[in-house]
PDB file of C-alpha atoms and ligand atoms in Angstrom:
ATOM      1  CA  UNK A 162       0.000   0.000   0.000  1.00 86.00           C
ATOM      2  CA  UNK A 163       1.236   3.486  -0.835  1.00 94.00           C
ATOM      3  CA  UNK A 164       0.549   6.791   0.929  1.00 97.00           C
ATOM      4  CA  UNK A 165      -2.107   8.988  -0.663  1.00 98.00           C
ATOM      5  CA  UNK A 166      -3.399  12.487  -0.188  1.00 98.00           C
ATOM      6  CA  UNK A 167      -7.020  12.401   0.984  1.00 98.00           C
ATOM      7  CA  UNK A 168      -8.967  15.641   0.581  1.00 99.00           C
ATOM      8  CA  UNK A 169     -12.602  15.809   1.620  1.00 99.00           C
ATOM      9  CA  UNK A 170     -15.424  18.270   1.993  1.00 98.00           C
ATOM     10  CA  UNK A 171     -17.150  17.978   5.389  1.00 98.00           C
ATOM     11  CA  UNK A 172     -20.913  18.758   5.328  1.00 98.00           C
ATOM     12  CA  UNK A 173     -22.894  16.005   3.569  1.00 98.00           C
ATOM     13  CA  UNK A 174     -19.630  14.387   2.384  1.00 98.00           C
ATOM     14  CA  UNK A 175     -17.333  13.266   5.226  1.00 98.00           C
ATOM     15  CA  UNK A 176     -20.065  14.028   7.781  1.00 98.00           C
ATOM     16  CA  UNK A 177     -23.676  12.805   7.575  1.00 98.00           C
ATOM     17  CA  UNK A 178     -23.474   9.010   7.869  1.00 98.00           C
ATOM     18  CA  UNK A 179     -22.254   8.244  11.395  1.00 97.00           C
ATOM     19  CA  UNK A 180     -21.519   4.535  11.191  1.00 97.00           C
ATOM     20  CA  UNK A 181     -19.584   4.927   7.938  1.00 98.00           C
ATOM     21  CA  UNK A 182     -17.702   7.954   9.335  1.00 98.00           C
ATOM     22  CA  UNK A 183     -16.450   5.885  12.269  1.00 98.00           C
ATOM     23  CA  UNK A 184     -15.217   3.139   9.946  1.00 98.00           C
ATOM     24  CA  UNK A 185     -13.659   5.585   7.475  1.00 98.00           C
ATOM     25  CA  UNK A 186     -11.886   7.563  10.210  1.00 98.00           C
ATOM     26  CA  UNK A 187     -10.371   4.388  11.650  1.00 98.00           C
ATOM     27  CA  UNK A 188      -9.156   3.207   8.253  1.00 98.00           C
ATOM     28  CA  UNK A 189      -7.674   6.597   7.375  1.00 98.00           C
ATOM     29  CA  UNK A 190      -5.936   6.908  10.706  1.00 98.00           C
ATOM     30  CA  UNK A 191      -4.395   3.439  10.333  1.00 98.00           C
ATOM     31  CA  UNK A 192      -3.261   4.295   6.797  1.00 98.00           C
ATOM     32  CA  UNK A 193      -1.732   7.546   8.008  1.00 98.00           C
ATOM     33  CA  UNK A 194       0.211   5.770  10.742  1.00 98.00           C
ATOM     34  CA  UNK A 195       1.331   2.867   8.578  1.00 97.00           C
ATOM     35  CA  UNK A 196       2.115   4.628   5.277  1.00 97.00           C
ATOM     36  CA  UNK A 197       2.188   8.409   5.835  1.00 97.00           C
ATOM     37  CA  UNK A 198      -1.129   9.161   4.117  1.00 98.00           C
ATOM     38  CA  UNK A 199      -2.215  12.780   4.615  1.00 98.00           C
ATOM     39  CA  UNK A 200      -5.711  13.914   5.517  1.00 98.00           C
ATOM     40  CA  UNK A 201      -7.129  17.298   4.554  1.00 98.00           C
ATOM     41  CA  UNK A 202     -10.570  18.769   5.250  1.00 98.00           C
ATOM     42  CA  UNK A 203     -11.688  21.289   2.625  1.00 98.00           C
ATOM     43  CA  UNK A 204     -14.828  23.116   3.716  1.00 98.00           C
ATOM     44  CA  UNK A 205     -16.744  26.314   3.116  1.00 98.00           C
ATOM     45  CA  UNK A 206     -16.947  26.847   6.867  1.00 98.00           C
ATOM     46  CA  UNK A 207     -15.024  29.588   8.671  1.00 98.00           C
ATOM     47  CA  UNK A 208     -12.781  28.662  11.638  1.00 97.00           C
ATOM     48  CA  UNK A 209     -15.673  29.268  14.084  1.00 97.00           C
ATOM     49  CA  UNK A 210     -18.144  27.025  12.269  1.00 97.00           C
ATOM     50  CA  UNK A 211     -15.447  24.430  11.593  1.00 98.00           C
ATOM     51  CA  UNK A 212     -14.642  24.165  15.312  1.00 97.00           C
ATOM     52  CA  UNK A 213     -18.339  23.713  16.098  1.00 98.00           C
ATOM     53  CA  UNK A 214     -18.583  20.767  13.704  1.00 98.00           C
ATOM     54  CA  UNK A 215     -15.240  19.332  14.801  1.00 98.00           C
ATOM     55  CA  UNK A 216     -16.487  19.178  18.406  1.00 98.00           C
ATOM     56  CA  UNK A 217     -20.003  18.002  17.598  1.00 98.00           C
ATOM     57  CA  UNK A 218     -18.714  15.114  15.481  1.00 97.00           C
ATOM     58  CA  UNK A 219     -15.423  14.564  17.287  1.00 97.00           C
ATOM     59  CA  UNK A 220     -13.615  14.697  13.922  1.00 98.00           C
ATOM     60  CA  UNK A 221     -10.080  13.300  13.787  1.00 97.00           C
ATOM     61  CA  UNK A 222      -7.226  15.820  13.561  1.00 96.00           C
ATOM     62  CA  UNK A 223      -6.362  16.481   9.881  1.00 97.00           C
ATOM     63  CA  UNK A 224      -2.846  17.244   8.552  1.00 97.00           C
ATOM     64  CA  UNK A 225      -4.133  20.457   7.022  1.00 98.00           C
ATOM     65  CA  UNK A 226      -7.366  22.383   6.983  1.00 98.00           C
ATOM     66  CA  UNK A 227      -8.696  24.268   3.990  1.00 98.00           C
ATOM     67  CA  UNK A 228     -11.362  26.645   5.316  1.00 98.00           C
ATOM     68  CA  UNK A 229     -13.610  29.382   3.940  1.00 98.00           C
ATOM     69  CA  UNK A 230     -13.951  27.778   0.474  1.00 98.00           C
ATOM     70  CA  UNK A 231     -10.202  27.467  -0.071  1.00 98.00           C
ATOM     71  CA  UNK A 232      -9.246  30.988   0.962  1.00 98.00           C
ATOM     72  CA  UNK A 233      -7.510  29.881   4.185  1.00 98.00           C
ATOM     73  CA  UNK A 234      -5.039  27.008   4.631  1.00 98.00           C
ATOM     74  CA  UNK A 235      -4.003  25.898   8.114  1.00 98.00           C
ATOM     75  CA  UNK A 236      -1.106  23.450   8.381  1.00 96.00           C
ATOM     76  CA  UNK A 237      -0.399  21.008  11.221  1.00 85.00           C
ATOM     77  CA  UNK A 238      -2.864  22.426  13.742  1.00 86.00           C
ATOM     78  CA  UNK A 239      -1.616  26.052  13.438  1.00 91.00           C
ATOM     79  CA  UNK A 240      -4.218  28.700  14.202  1.00 91.00           C
ATOM     80  CA  UNK A 241      -3.032  31.317  11.745  1.00 96.00           C
ATOM     81  CA  UNK A 242      -3.549  30.798   8.023  1.00 97.00           C
ATOM     82  CA  UNK A 243      -0.543  29.951   5.839  1.00 97.00           C
ATOM     83  CA  UNK A 244       1.048  33.279   4.899  1.00 96.00           C
ATOM     84  CA  UNK A 245       2.317  32.059   1.517  1.00 95.00           C
ATOM     85  CA  UNK A 246      -1.242  31.216   0.452  1.00 96.00           C
ATOM     86  CA  UNK A 247      -2.692  34.505   1.746  1.00 96.00           C
ATOM     87  CA  UNK A 248       0.011  36.355  -0.207  1.00 96.00           C
ATOM     88  CA  UNK A 249      -1.056  34.650  -3.446  1.00 95.00           C
ATOM     89  CA  UNK A 250      -4.711  35.587  -2.847  1.00 96.00           C
ATOM     90  CA  UNK A 251      -4.081  39.218  -1.958  1.00 95.00           C
ATOM     91  CA  UNK A 252      -2.956  40.197  -5.478  1.00 91.00           C
ATOM     92  CA  UNK A 253      -5.733  42.215  -7.102  1.00 89.00           C
ATOM     93  CA  UNK A 254      -8.253  41.569  -4.292  1.00 95.00           C
ATOM     94  CA  UNK A 255     -10.181  44.566  -2.949  1.00 96.00           C
ATOM     95  CA  UNK A 256     -12.590  43.310  -0.297  1.00 97.00           C
ATOM     96  CA  UNK A 257     -14.174  46.696   0.472  1.00 97.00           C
ATOM     97  CA  UNK A 258     -15.069  47.268  -3.155  1.00 97.00           C
ATOM     98  CA  UNK A 259     -16.454  43.723  -3.575  1.00 97.00           C
ATOM     99  CA  UNK A 260     -18.604  44.240  -0.481  1.00 98.00           C
ATOM    100  CA  UNK A 261     -19.841  47.615  -1.673  1.00 97.00           C
ATOM    101  CA  UNK A 262     -20.930  46.174  -5.025  1.00 97.00           C
ATOM    102  CA  UNK A 263     -22.547  43.136  -3.378  1.00 97.00           C
ATOM    103  CA  UNK A 264     -24.496  45.420  -1.051  1.00 98.00           C
ATOM    104  CA  UNK A 265     -25.865  47.356  -4.021  1.00 98.00           C
ATOM    105  CA  UNK A 266     -27.867  44.239  -5.028  1.00 98.00           C
ATOM    106  CA  UNK A 267     -31.036  44.069  -2.894  1.00 97.00           C
ATOM    107  CA  UNK A 268     -31.519  40.390  -3.826  1.00 97.00           C
ATOM    108  CA  UNK A 269     -28.362  39.457  -1.916  1.00 98.00           C
ATOM    109  CA  UNK A 270     -28.524  38.949   1.819  1.00 98.00           C
ATOM    110  CA  UNK A 271     -25.174  38.947   3.619  1.00 98.00           C
ATOM    111  CA  UNK A 272     -24.338  35.762   5.556  1.00 98.00           C
ATOM    112  CA  UNK A 273     -23.517  36.096   9.288  1.00 97.00           C
ATOM    113  CA  UNK A 274     -20.387  38.030  10.288  1.00 97.00           C
ATOM    114  CA  UNK A 275     -18.476  34.849  11.186  1.00 96.00           C
ATOM    115  CA  UNK A 276     -18.626  33.810   7.493  1.00 97.00           C
ATOM    116  CA  UNK A 277     -17.279  37.121   6.177  1.00 98.00           C
ATOM    117  CA  UNK A 278     -13.536  36.548   5.855  1.00 98.00           C
ATOM    118  CA  UNK A 279     -10.481  38.420   4.621  1.00 97.00           C
ATOM    119  CA  UNK A 280     -10.663  36.766   1.195  1.00 98.00           C
ATOM    120  CA  UNK A 281     -14.359  35.847   1.053  1.00 98.00           C
ATOM    121  CA  UNK A 282     -17.610  37.791   0.869  1.00 98.00           C
ATOM    122  CA  UNK A 283     -20.594  35.463   1.337  1.00 98.00           C
ATOM    123  CA  UNK A 284     -24.302  36.004   0.780  1.00 98.00           C
ATOM    124  CA  UNK A 285     -27.555  34.099   0.537  1.00 98.00           C
ATOM    125  CA  UNK A 286     -29.572  34.219  -2.667  1.00 98.00           C
ATOM    126  CA  UNK A 287     -32.511  32.108  -3.786  1.00 96.00           C
ATOM    127  CA  UNK A 288     -32.025  29.786  -6.743  1.00 94.00           C
ATOM    128  CA  UNK A 289     -34.774  31.346  -8.915  1.00 96.00           C
ATOM    129  CA  UNK A 290     -33.390  34.854  -8.445  1.00 97.00           C
ATOM    130  CA  UNK A 291     -29.767  33.728  -8.738  1.00 97.00           C
ATOM    131  CA  UNK A 292     -30.141  32.733 -12.393  1.00 95.00           C
ATOM    132  CA  UNK A 293     -30.691  36.339 -13.445  1.00 97.00           C
ATOM    133  CA  UNK A 294     -28.875  38.238 -10.700  1.00 98.00           C
ATOM    134  CA  UNK A 295     -25.510  36.417 -10.655  1.00 98.00           C
ATOM    135  CA  UNK A 296     -24.535  37.314 -14.244  1.00 97.00           C
ATOM    136  CA  UNK A 297     -25.374  40.965 -13.485  1.00 98.00           C
ATOM    137  CA  UNK A 298     -23.344  40.901 -10.297  1.00 98.00           C
ATOM    138  CA  UNK A 299     -20.406  39.338 -12.104  1.00 96.00           C
ATOM    139  CA  UNK A 300     -20.572  41.960 -14.852  1.00 96.00           C
ATOM    140  CA  UNK A 301     -20.647  44.747 -12.257  1.00 96.00           C
ATOM    141  CA  UNK A 302     -17.602  43.331 -10.458  1.00 95.00           C
ATOM    142  CA  UNK A 303     -15.742  42.914 -13.729  1.00 93.00           C
ATOM    143  CA  UNK A 304     -16.447  46.504 -14.730  1.00 94.00           C
ATOM    144  CA  UNK A 305     -14.289  47.496 -11.775  1.00 93.00           C
ATOM    145  CA  UNK A 306     -11.635  45.062 -13.013  1.00 90.00           C
ATOM    146  CA  UNK A 307     -11.956  43.015  -9.867  1.00 90.00           C
ATOM    147  CA  UNK A 308     -10.167  39.696 -10.144  1.00 88.00           C
ATOM    148  CA  UNK A 309     -12.905  37.580  -8.588  1.00 95.00           C
ATOM    149  CA  UNK A 310     -14.883  34.388  -8.982  1.00 96.00           C
ATOM    150  CA  UNK A 311     -18.419  33.535  -7.915  1.00 97.00           C
ATOM    151  CA  UNK A 312     -19.220  30.131  -6.451  1.00 97.00           C
ATOM    152  CA  UNK A 313     -22.843  29.132  -5.960  1.00 96.00           C
ATOM    153  CA  UNK A 314     -23.731  26.116  -3.798  1.00 95.00           C
ATOM    154  CA  UNK A 315     -26.792  24.251  -2.536  1.00 94.00           C
ATOM    155  CA  UNK A 316     -29.302  26.618  -4.133  1.00 94.00           C
ATOM    156  CA  UNK A 317     -28.607  29.304  -1.532  1.00 97.00           C
ATOM    157  CA  UNK A 318     -24.918  30.096  -0.767  1.00 97.00           C
ATOM    158  CA  UNK A 319     -22.992  32.570  -2.859  1.00 98.00           C
ATOM    159  CA  UNK A 320     -19.269  33.067  -2.237  1.00 98.00           C
ATOM    160  CA  UNK A 321     -17.241  35.802  -3.876  1.00 98.00           C
ATOM    161  CA  UNK A 322     -13.526  34.929  -3.774  1.00 98.00           C
ATOM    162  CA  UNK A 323     -10.243  36.057  -5.354  1.00 97.00           C
ATOM    163  CA  UNK A 324      -9.814  34.523  -8.834  1.00 95.00           C
ATOM    164  CA  UNK A 325      -6.750  32.566  -7.655  1.00 94.00           C
ATOM    165  CA  UNK A 326      -8.607  30.726  -4.898  1.00 95.00           C
ATOM    166  CA  UNK A 327     -11.090  27.917  -4.410  1.00 97.00           C
ATOM    167  CA  UNK A 328     -10.928  24.467  -2.856  1.00 98.00           C
ATOM    168  CA  UNK A 329      -9.238  23.023  -5.953  1.00 98.00           C
ATOM    169  CA  UNK A 330      -6.380  25.525  -6.043  1.00 98.00           C
ATOM    170  CA  UNK A 331      -5.847  25.162  -2.294  1.00 98.00           C
ATOM    171  CA  UNK A 332      -5.712  21.370  -2.732  1.00 98.00           C
ATOM    172  CA  UNK A 333      -3.106  21.727  -5.503  1.00 97.00           C
ATOM    173  CA  UNK A 334      -1.034  24.025  -3.293  1.00 97.00           C
ATOM    174  CA  UNK A 335      -0.884  21.250  -0.660  1.00 98.00           C
ATOM    175  CA  UNK A 336      -0.384  18.470  -3.197  1.00 98.00           C
ATOM    176  CA  UNK A 337       2.655  20.226  -4.636  1.00 97.00           C
ATOM    177  CA  UNK A 338       3.981  21.142  -1.201  1.00 96.00           C
ATOM    178  CA  UNK A 339       3.815  17.492  -0.064  1.00 97.00           C
ATOM    179  CA  UNK A 340       4.773  16.105  -3.484  1.00 98.00           C
ATOM    180  CA  UNK A 341       1.858  13.769  -4.100  1.00 98.00           C
ATOM    181  CA  UNK A 342       1.174  12.800  -7.729  1.00 98.00           C
ATOM    182  CA  UNK A 343      -2.358  13.487  -8.995  1.00 98.00           C
ATOM    183  CA  UNK A 344      -2.822   9.690  -9.239  1.00 98.00           C
ATOM    184  CA  UNK A 345      -2.067   9.413  -5.513  1.00 98.00           C
ATOM    185  CA  UNK A 346      -4.545  12.151  -4.598  1.00 98.00           C
ATOM    186  CA  UNK A 347      -8.254  11.696  -4.050  1.00 98.00           C
ATOM    187  CA  UNK A 348     -10.857  14.441  -3.565  1.00 98.00           C
ATOM    188  CA  UNK A 349     -14.421  13.987  -2.280  1.00 99.00           C
ATOM    189  CA  UNK A 350     -17.454  16.242  -2.387  1.00 98.00           C
ATOM    190  CA  UNK A 351     -21.201  16.750  -2.764  1.00 98.00           C
ATOM    191  CA  UNK A 352     -21.992  20.308  -3.844  1.00 97.00           C
ATOM    192  CA  UNK A 353     -21.184  23.385  -5.926  1.00 96.00           C
ATOM    193  CA  UNK A 354     -18.140  24.570  -4.040  1.00 97.00           C
ATOM    194  CA  UNK A 355     -16.580  21.108  -4.519  1.00 98.00           C
ATOM    195  CA  UNK A 356     -16.660  21.322  -8.337  1.00 98.00           C
ATOM    196  CA  UNK A 357     -13.301  23.120  -8.181  1.00 98.00           C
ATOM    197  CA  UNK A 358     -11.776  20.087  -6.427  1.00 98.00           C
ATOM    198  CA  UNK A 359     -12.831  17.839  -9.302  1.00 98.00           C
ATOM    199  CA  UNK A 360     -12.213  20.305 -12.133  1.00 98.00           C
ATOM    200  CA  UNK A 361      -8.718  21.617 -11.375  1.00 96.00           C
ATOM    201  CA  UNK A 362      -6.712  18.594 -12.614  1.00 96.00           C
ATOM    202  CA  UNK A 363      -6.877  14.829 -12.891  1.00 96.00           C
ATOM    203  CA  UNK A 364      -6.830  13.885  -9.231  1.00 98.00           C
ATOM    204  CA  UNK A 365      -9.045  10.911  -8.421  1.00 98.00           C
ATOM    205  CA  UNK A 366     -12.542  12.094  -7.545  1.00 98.00           C
ATOM    206  CA  UNK A 367     -15.344  10.633  -5.440  1.00 98.00           C
ATOM    207  CA  UNK A 368     -18.812  12.127  -5.742  1.00 98.00           C
ATOM    208  CA  UNK A 369     -20.943  10.851  -2.869  1.00 98.00           C
ATOM    209  CA  UNK A 370     -24.332   9.234  -3.601  1.00 98.00           C
ATOM    210  CA  UNK A 371     -26.239  12.145  -2.047  1.00 98.00           C
ATOM    211  CA  UNK A 372     -24.561  14.801  -4.253  1.00 98.00           C
ATOM    212  CA  UNK A 373     -26.477  17.999  -5.083  1.00 97.00           C
ATOM    213  CA  UNK A 374     -27.921  18.584  -8.570  1.00 96.00           C
ATOM    214  CA  UNK A 375     -25.370  21.320  -9.413  1.00 95.00           C
ATOM    215  CA  UNK A 376     -22.454  18.885  -8.974  1.00 97.00           C
ATOM    216  CA  UNK A 377     -24.212  16.014 -10.775  1.00 98.00           C
ATOM    217  CA  UNK A 378     -25.042  18.293 -13.680  1.00 97.00           C
ATOM    218  CA  UNK A 379     -21.399  19.372 -13.958  1.00 98.00           C
ATOM    219  CA  UNK A 380     -20.259  15.734 -13.721  1.00 98.00           C
ATOM    220  CA  UNK A 381     -22.611  14.743 -16.555  1.00 98.00           C
ATOM    221  CA  UNK A 382     -21.319  17.559 -18.730  1.00 98.00           C
ATOM    222  CA  UNK A 383     -17.655  16.789 -18.043  1.00 97.00           C
ATOM    223  CA  UNK A 384     -17.415  13.042 -17.346  1.00 95.00           C
ATOM    224  CA  UNK A 385     -13.952  11.612 -16.616  1.00 97.00           C
ATOM    225  CA  UNK A 386     -12.742   8.072 -15.993  1.00 96.00           C
ATOM    226  CA  UNK A 387     -10.751   9.199 -12.939  1.00 98.00           C
ATOM    227  CA  UNK A 388     -13.973  10.284 -11.206  1.00 98.00           C
ATOM    228  CA  UNK A 389     -16.262   7.843  -9.375  1.00 98.00           C
ATOM    229  CA  UNK A 390     -19.935   8.414  -8.669  1.00 98.00           C
ATOM    230  CA  UNK A 391     -20.737   6.463  -5.493  1.00 98.00           C
ATOM    231  CA  UNK A 392     -24.026   4.794  -4.589  1.00 98.00           C
ATOM    232  CA  UNK A 393     -23.749   5.109  -0.850  1.00 98.00           C
ATOM    233  CA  UNK A 394     -24.218   8.273   1.173  1.00 98.00           C
ATOM    234  CA  UNK A 395     -21.490  10.535   2.593  1.00 98.00           C
ATOM    235  CA  UNK A 396     -18.632   8.571   4.265  1.00 98.00           C
ATOM    236  CA  UNK A 397     -20.197   5.335   2.956  1.00 98.00           C
ATOM    237  CA  UNK A 398     -19.733   6.633  -0.596  1.00 98.00           C
ATOM    238  CA  UNK A 399     -16.153   7.651   0.209  1.00 98.00           C
ATOM    239  CA  UNK A 400     -15.315   4.139   1.475  1.00 98.00           C
ATOM    240  CA  UNK A 401     -16.821   2.717  -1.718  1.00 98.00           C
ATOM    241  CA  UNK A 402     -14.720   5.066  -3.881  1.00 98.00           C
ATOM    242  CA  UNK A 403     -11.471   4.480  -1.963  1.00 98.00           C
ATOM    243  CA  UNK A 404     -11.873   0.745  -2.591  1.00 98.00           C
ATOM    244  CA  UNK A 405     -12.773   1.329  -6.238  1.00 98.00           C
ATOM    245  CA  UNK A 406      -9.515   3.268  -6.797  1.00 98.00           C
ATOM    246  CA  UNK A 407      -7.489   0.761  -4.756  1.00 97.00           C
ATOM    247  CA  UNK A 408      -6.475   3.257  -2.051  1.00 97.00           C
ATOM    248  CA  UNK A 409      -8.038   1.019   0.614  1.00 96.00           C
ATOM    249  CA  UNK A 410      -8.581  -2.720   0.699  1.00 88.00           C
TER     250      UNK A 410
HETATM  251  C1  GLC B 624     -20.339  27.074   4.312  1.00 90.99           C
HETATM  252  C2  GLC B 624     -19.946  28.483   4.735  1.00 90.99           C
HETATM  253  C3  GLC B 624     -20.645  29.530   3.887  1.00 90.99           C
HETATM  254  C4  GLC B 624     -20.478  29.221   2.407  1.00 90.99           C
HETATM  255  C5  GLC B 624     -20.942  27.811   2.109  1.00 90.99           C
HETATM  256  C6  GLC B 624     -20.782  27.412   0.659  1.00 90.99           C
HETATM  257  O1  GLC B 624     -21.668  26.828   4.650  1.00 90.99           O
HETATM  258  O2  GLC B 624     -20.241  28.662   6.097  1.00 90.99           O
HETATM  259  O3  GLC B 624     -20.098  30.803   4.158  1.00 90.99           O
HETATM  260  O4  GLC B 624     -21.198  30.144   1.642  1.00 90.99           O
HETATM  261  O5  GLC B 624     -20.194  26.905   2.900  1.00 90.99           O
HETATM  262  O6  GLC B 624     -19.460  27.512   0.212  1.00 90.99           O
HETATM  263 MG1   MG B 625     -20.753  19.701   1.339  1.00 90.99          MG
END
């Protein structure tokens, strides 16, 4: 068995199927101890909301944390974000201006303060309204030459991030830092903000059986033989995929 880099979303992916999560955590921990496999959580949650979930679910300690939709990377239990990554994101990012433009759209409702981060402005917007409003918002932001990207998840969450960031780019940053080949890297997710994990390169991908329509639609448009669509839910689907790719027995 060889070490691999395991990168997973949390809500409705790693978390949400308790019995399977217990089994998966045990297997990953054994693999980490025996072979040096690395475990990364990549979530949209801020540090505050991550800690809540970590305690509620008693999640195992990861080797790195990717928080706030890839805009913050925390290595080896550190509580300040990796400065090299923040430096990359700061080029061309003007948070105040992004916020001002977002606030000028009455259809957007700002998410709670805890979810507003240095490199992330987050709002709520209803699916029906989003279809027409998001292109207008993007055009407005681009008029000001703001180097941004919009990520829409779960029919409600809108994240505005620097162009150079998302979960996929953060994952690649770690993969290159730790020197894992794409073939020895596996990413897992269920919703819109996970598309970047699957789309950035040819890492192995596991889409859990309970994936959201936005991810399934993307997967159907861009199928790839290094991506596995699981039957089982959340951690159960991850176990299925890890066996399919031969990462676990
Ligand atoms: C998490 C974050 C939220 C974000 C969403 C989708 O729920 O708390 O800010 O919008 O993920 O990325
Ligand atoms: Mg999720």
